[in-house]
Coordinates of C-alpha atoms and ligand atoms in Angstrom, one line a residue:
X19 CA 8.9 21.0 48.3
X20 CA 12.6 20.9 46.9
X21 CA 12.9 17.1 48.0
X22 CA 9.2 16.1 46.1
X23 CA 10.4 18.5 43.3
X24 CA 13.8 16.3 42.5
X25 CA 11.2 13.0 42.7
X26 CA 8.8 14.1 40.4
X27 CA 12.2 14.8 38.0
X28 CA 13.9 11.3 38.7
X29 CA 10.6 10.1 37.8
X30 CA 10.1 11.9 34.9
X31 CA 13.4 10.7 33.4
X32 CA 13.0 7.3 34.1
X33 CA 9.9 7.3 32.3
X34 CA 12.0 9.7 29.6
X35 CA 14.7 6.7 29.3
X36 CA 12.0 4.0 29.6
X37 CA 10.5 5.7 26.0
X38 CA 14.1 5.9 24.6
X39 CA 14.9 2.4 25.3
X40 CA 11.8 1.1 23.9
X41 CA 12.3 2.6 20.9
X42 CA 15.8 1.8 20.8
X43 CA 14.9 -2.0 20.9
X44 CA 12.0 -1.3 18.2
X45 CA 14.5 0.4 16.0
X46 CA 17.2 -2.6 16.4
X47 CA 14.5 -5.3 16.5
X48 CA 13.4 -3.5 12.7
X49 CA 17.0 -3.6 11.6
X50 CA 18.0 -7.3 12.2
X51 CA 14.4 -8.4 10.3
X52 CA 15.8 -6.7 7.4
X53 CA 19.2 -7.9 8.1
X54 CA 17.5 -11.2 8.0
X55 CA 14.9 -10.9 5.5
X56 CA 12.3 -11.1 7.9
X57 CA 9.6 -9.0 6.3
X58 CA 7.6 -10.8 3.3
X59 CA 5.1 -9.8 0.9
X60 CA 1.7 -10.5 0.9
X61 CA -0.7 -9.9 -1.5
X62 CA -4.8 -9.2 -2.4
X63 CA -6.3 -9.5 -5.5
X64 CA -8.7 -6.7 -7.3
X65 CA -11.2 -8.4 -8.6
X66 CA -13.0 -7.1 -12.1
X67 CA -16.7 -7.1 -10.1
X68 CA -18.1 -7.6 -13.9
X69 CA -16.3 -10.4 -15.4
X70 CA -14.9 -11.6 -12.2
X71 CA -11.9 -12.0 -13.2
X72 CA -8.0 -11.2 -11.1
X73 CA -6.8 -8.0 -12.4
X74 CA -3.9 -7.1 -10.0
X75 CA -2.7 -8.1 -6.7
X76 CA -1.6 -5.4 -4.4
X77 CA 1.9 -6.1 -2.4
X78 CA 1.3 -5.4 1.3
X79 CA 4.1 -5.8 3.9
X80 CA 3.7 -8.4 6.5
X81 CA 6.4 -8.7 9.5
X82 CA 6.4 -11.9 11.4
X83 CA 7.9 -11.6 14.7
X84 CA 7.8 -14.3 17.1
X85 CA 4.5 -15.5 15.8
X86 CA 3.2 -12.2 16.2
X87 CA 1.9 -10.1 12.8
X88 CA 2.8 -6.8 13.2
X89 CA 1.1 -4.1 11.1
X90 CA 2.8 -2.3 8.3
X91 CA 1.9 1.1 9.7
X92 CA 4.0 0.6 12.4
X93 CA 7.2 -0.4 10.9
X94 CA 6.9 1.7 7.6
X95 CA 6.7 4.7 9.8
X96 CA 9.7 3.6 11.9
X97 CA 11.6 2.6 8.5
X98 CA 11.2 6.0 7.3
X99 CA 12.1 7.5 10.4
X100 CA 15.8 5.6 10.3
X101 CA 16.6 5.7 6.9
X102 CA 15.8 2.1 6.0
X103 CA 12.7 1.9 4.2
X104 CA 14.4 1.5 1.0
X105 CA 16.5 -1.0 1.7
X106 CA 13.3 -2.6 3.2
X107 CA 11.2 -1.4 0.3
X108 CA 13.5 -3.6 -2.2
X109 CA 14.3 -6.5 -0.3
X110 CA 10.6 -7.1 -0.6
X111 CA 9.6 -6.2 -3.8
X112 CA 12.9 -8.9 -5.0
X113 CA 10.7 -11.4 -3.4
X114 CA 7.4 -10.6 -4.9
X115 CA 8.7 -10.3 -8.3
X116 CA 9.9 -13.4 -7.7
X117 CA 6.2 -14.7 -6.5
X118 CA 4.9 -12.8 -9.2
X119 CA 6.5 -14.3 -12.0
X120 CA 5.0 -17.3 -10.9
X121 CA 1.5 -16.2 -10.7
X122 CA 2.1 -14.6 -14.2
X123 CA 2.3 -18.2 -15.3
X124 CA -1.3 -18.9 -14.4
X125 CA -2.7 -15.5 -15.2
X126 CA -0.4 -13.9 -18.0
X127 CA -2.4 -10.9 -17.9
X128 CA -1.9 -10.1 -14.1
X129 CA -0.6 -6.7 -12.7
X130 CA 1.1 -6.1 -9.3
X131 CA 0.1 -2.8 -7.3
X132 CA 3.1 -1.9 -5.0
X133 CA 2.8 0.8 -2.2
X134 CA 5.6 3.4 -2.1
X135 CA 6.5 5.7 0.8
X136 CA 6.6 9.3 -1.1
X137 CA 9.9 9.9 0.4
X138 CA 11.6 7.0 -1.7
X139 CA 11.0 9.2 -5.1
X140 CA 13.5 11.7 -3.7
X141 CA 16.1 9.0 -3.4
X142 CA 17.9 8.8 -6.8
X143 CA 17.5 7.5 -10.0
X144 CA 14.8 5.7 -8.4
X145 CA 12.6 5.2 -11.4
X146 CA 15.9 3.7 -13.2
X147 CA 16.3 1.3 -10.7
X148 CA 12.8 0.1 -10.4
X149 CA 12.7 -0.4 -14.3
X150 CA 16.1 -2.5 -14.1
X151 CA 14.8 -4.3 -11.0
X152 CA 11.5 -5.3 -12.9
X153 CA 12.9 -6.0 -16.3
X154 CA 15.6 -8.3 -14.9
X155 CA 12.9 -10.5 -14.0
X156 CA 11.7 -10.8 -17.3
X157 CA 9.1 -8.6 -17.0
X158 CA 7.7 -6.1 -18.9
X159 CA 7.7 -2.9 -16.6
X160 CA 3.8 -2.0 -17.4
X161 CA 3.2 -4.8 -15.1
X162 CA 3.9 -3.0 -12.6
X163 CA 2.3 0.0 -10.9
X164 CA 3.1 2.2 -7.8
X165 CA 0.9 3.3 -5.1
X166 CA 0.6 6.3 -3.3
X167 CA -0.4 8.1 -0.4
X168 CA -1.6 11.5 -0.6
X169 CA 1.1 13.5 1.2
X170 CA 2.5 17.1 2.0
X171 CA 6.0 15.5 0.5
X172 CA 4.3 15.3 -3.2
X173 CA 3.7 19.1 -2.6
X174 CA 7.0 20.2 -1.2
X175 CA 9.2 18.6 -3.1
X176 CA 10.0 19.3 -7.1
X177 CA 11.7 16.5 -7.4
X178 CA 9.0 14.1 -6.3
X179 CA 6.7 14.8 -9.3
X180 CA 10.1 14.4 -11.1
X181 CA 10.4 11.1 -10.1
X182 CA 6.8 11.1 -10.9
X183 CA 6.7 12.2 -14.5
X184 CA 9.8 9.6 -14.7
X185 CA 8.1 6.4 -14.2
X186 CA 5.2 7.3 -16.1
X187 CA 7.7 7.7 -19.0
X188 CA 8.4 4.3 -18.0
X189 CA 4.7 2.9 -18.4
X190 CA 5.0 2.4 -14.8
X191 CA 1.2 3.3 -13.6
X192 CA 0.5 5.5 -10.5
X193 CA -2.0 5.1 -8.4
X194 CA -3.5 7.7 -5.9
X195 CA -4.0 5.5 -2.3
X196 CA -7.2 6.6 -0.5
X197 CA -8.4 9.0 -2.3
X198 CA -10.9 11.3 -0.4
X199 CA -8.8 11.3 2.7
X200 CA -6.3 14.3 3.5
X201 CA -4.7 16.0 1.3
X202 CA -6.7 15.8 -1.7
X203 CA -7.5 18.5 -4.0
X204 CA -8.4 19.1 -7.9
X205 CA -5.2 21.0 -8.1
X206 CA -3.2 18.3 -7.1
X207 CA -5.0 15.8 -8.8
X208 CA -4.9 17.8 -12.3
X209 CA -1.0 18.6 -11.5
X210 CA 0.5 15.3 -10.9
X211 CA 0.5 12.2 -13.1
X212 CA -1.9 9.4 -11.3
X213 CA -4.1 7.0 -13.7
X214 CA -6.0 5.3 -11.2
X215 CA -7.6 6.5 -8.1
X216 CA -8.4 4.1 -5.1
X217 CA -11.6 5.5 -3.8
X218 CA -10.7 4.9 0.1
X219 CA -12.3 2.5 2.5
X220 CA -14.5 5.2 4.8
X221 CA -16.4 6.3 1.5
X222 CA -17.3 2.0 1.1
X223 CA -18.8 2.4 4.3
X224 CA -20.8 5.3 3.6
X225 CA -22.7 3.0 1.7
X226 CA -23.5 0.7 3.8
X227 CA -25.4 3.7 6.1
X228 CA -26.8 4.6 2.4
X229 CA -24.9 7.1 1.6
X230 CA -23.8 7.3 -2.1
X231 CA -23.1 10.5 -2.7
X232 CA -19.0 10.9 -2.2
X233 CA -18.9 7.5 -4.2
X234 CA -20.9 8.8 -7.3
X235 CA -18.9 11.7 -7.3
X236 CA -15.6 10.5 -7.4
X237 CA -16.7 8.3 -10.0
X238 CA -17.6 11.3 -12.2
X239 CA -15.2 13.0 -11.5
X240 CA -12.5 9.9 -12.2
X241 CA -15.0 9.5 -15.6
X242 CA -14.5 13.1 -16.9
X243 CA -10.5 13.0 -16.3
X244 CA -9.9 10.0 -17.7
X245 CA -8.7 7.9 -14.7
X246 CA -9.1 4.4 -13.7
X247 CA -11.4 3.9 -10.3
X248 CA -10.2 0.6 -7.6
X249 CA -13.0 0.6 -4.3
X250 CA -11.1 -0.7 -1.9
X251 CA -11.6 -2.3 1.6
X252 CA -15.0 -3.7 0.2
X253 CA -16.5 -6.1 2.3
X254 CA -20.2 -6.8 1.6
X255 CA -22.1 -8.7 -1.0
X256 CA -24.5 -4.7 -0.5
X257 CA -21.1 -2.9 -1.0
X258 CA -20.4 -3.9 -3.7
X259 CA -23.5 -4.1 -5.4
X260 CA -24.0 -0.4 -4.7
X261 CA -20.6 0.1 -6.0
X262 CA -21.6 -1.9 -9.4
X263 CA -24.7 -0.1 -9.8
X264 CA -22.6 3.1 -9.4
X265 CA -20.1 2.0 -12.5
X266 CA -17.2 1.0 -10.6
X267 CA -15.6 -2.3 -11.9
X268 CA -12.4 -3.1 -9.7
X269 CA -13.0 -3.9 -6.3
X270 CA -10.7 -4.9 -3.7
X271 CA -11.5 -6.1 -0.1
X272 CA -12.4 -8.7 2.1
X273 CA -15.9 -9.6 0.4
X274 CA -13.3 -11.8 -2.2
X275 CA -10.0 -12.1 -0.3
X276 CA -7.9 -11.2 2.4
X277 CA -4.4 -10.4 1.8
X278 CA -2.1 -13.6 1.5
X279 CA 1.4 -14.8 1.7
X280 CA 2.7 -15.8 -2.1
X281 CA 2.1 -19.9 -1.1
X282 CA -1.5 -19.4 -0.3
X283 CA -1.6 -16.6 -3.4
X284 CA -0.2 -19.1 -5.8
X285 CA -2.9 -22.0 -4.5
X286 CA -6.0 -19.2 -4.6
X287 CA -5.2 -18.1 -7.9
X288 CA -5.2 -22.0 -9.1
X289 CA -8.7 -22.3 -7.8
X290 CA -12.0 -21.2 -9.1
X291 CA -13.7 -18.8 -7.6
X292 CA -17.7 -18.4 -7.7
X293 CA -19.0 -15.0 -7.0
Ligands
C2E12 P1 -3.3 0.5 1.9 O1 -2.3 0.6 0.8 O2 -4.5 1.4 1.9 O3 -3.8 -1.0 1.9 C1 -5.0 -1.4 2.2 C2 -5.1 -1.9 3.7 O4 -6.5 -2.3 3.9 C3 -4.3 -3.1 4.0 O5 -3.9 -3.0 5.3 C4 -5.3 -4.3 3.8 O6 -5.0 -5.4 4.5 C5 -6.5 -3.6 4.3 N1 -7.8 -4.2 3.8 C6 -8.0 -4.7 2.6 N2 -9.2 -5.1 2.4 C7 -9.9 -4.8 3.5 C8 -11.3 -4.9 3.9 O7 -12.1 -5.4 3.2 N3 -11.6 -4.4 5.1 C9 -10.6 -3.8 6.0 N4 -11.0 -3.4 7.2 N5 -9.3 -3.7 5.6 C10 -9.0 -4.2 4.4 P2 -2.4 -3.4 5.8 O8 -1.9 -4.5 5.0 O9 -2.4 -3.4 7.3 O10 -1.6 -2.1 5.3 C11 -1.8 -0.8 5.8 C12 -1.1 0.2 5.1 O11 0.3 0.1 5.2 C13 -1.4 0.2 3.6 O12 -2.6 0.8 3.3 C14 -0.2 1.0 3.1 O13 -0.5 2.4 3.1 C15 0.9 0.6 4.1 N6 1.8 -0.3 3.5 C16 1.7 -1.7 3.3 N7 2.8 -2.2 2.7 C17 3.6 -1.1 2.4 C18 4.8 -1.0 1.7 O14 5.5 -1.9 1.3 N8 5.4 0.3 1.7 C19 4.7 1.4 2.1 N9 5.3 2.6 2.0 N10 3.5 1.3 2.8 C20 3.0 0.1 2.9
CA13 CA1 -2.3 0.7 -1.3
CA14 CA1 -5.6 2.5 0.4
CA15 CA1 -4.4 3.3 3.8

């Protein structure tokens, strides 16, 4: 029993190294794509549903590894673990400005939509920094707006809604990601500065089983607080009729594009689009 014992440990921590090694080469494999600029931003438009016209495009992280796309979940989470998604964060956002001052020139009116990682507003003078980074591209800084996930952080930590109040001052807008999932509540809604929530994906696709209720609802309740509705992950002609017939005008998803890199963004913005 002592003998099969001491196997099932030397097992065990083989399999314990195995882990540790793994994510050791995940964590060094993250830092040499930011090292070399390896992680791009891509972007999807919102669509205005009733006049059919671009709004915004939202940046979404894209890492291209050996041909291989690997999903933003991932490596955001792993970023954040190791202390780099800022660096991360702003290597990409340099390069979308860039992109986006060029779309600007065929849309004037366009807005960009970037995600955030709520632990980023506790680094400092972060709303600063994001003003000086978007006005040294010659842009006016209410073209930009930040996105973010509910989280326990914004609850936790004073100096997020700090951070917060900061880049509203700013005329940067914030938007509320997937609203209805999590952590949501009135009191956080009413406490913190958002202008815009993004009614999540899993309340589109309620509608589709004919479900309208959660949709109608937050869309009343966005209507009597004043805030700007986006329906994201819409991908049916039905969606988004049901959506429409609802009130909501923004609507992001599949049904008009899929997220892009800034080449293919630039040509699909030049185009006309029927819908
Ligand atoms: P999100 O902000 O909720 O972004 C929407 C996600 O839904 C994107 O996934 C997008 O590609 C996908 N999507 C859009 N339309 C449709 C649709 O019609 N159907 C379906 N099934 N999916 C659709 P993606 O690009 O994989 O990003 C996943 C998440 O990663 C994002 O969710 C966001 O929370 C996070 N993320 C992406 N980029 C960044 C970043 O730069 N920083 C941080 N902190 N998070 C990021
Ligand atoms: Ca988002
Ligand atoms: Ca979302
Ligand atoms: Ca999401």
């Amino acid at each position: 029993a002592k003998q099969q014992g001491r196997d099932g440990l030397c097992v065990y921590r083989q399999e314990m190294s195995a882990a540790a090694d793994e994510r050791l080469s995940q964590e060094q494999a993250l830092r040499s794509a930011v090292a070399n600029d390896e992680i791009r931003p891509w972007f999807q438009p919102v669509v205005d549903a009733v006049t059919g016209q671009v709004v915004s495009l939202e940046m979404l992280a894209r890492w291209s590894l050996n041909g291989h796309m690997i999903p933003p979940l991932t490596f955001i989470q792993l970023a954040e673990e190791i202390g780099l998604i800022g660096t991360l964060w702003e290597q990409m956002l340099r390069r979308a400005l860039v992109d986006f001052c060029a779309f600007r020139l065929l849309q004037p009116a366009l807005k960009l939509q970037v995600n955030l990682s709520a632990l980023q507003l506790l680094e400092v003078n972060f709303a600063a920094r994001l003003q000086a980074l978007i006005a040294g591209h010659g842009l006016p800084v209410d073209s930009v707006s930040i996105e973010i996930t509910e989280s326990a952080t914004l609850d936790e930590l004073p100096l997020a809604g700090q951070t917060l109040a900061e880049l509203v001052g700013l005329g940067i807008g914030l938007h509320l990601d997937d609203f209805g999932t999590g952590y949501s509540s009135m009191a956080r809604l009413c406490a913190l500065p958002f202008d815009t929530l993004k009614l999540d994906r899993s309340f589109v696709q309620l509608l589709g089983a004919g479900d309208d209720t959660l949709a109608r609802t937050v869309y009343d309740m966005a209507q009597g607080m004043g805030l700007a509705l986006i329906a994201e992950g819409v991908e049916t002609v039905e969606e988004c009729r049901q959506l429409r017939a609802i009130g909501y005008r923004q609507i992001q998803g599949y049904l008009f594009a899929r997220p892009m890199d800034g080449v293919a963004m630039l040509a699909w913005l030049g185009e006309t689009h029927d819908w």
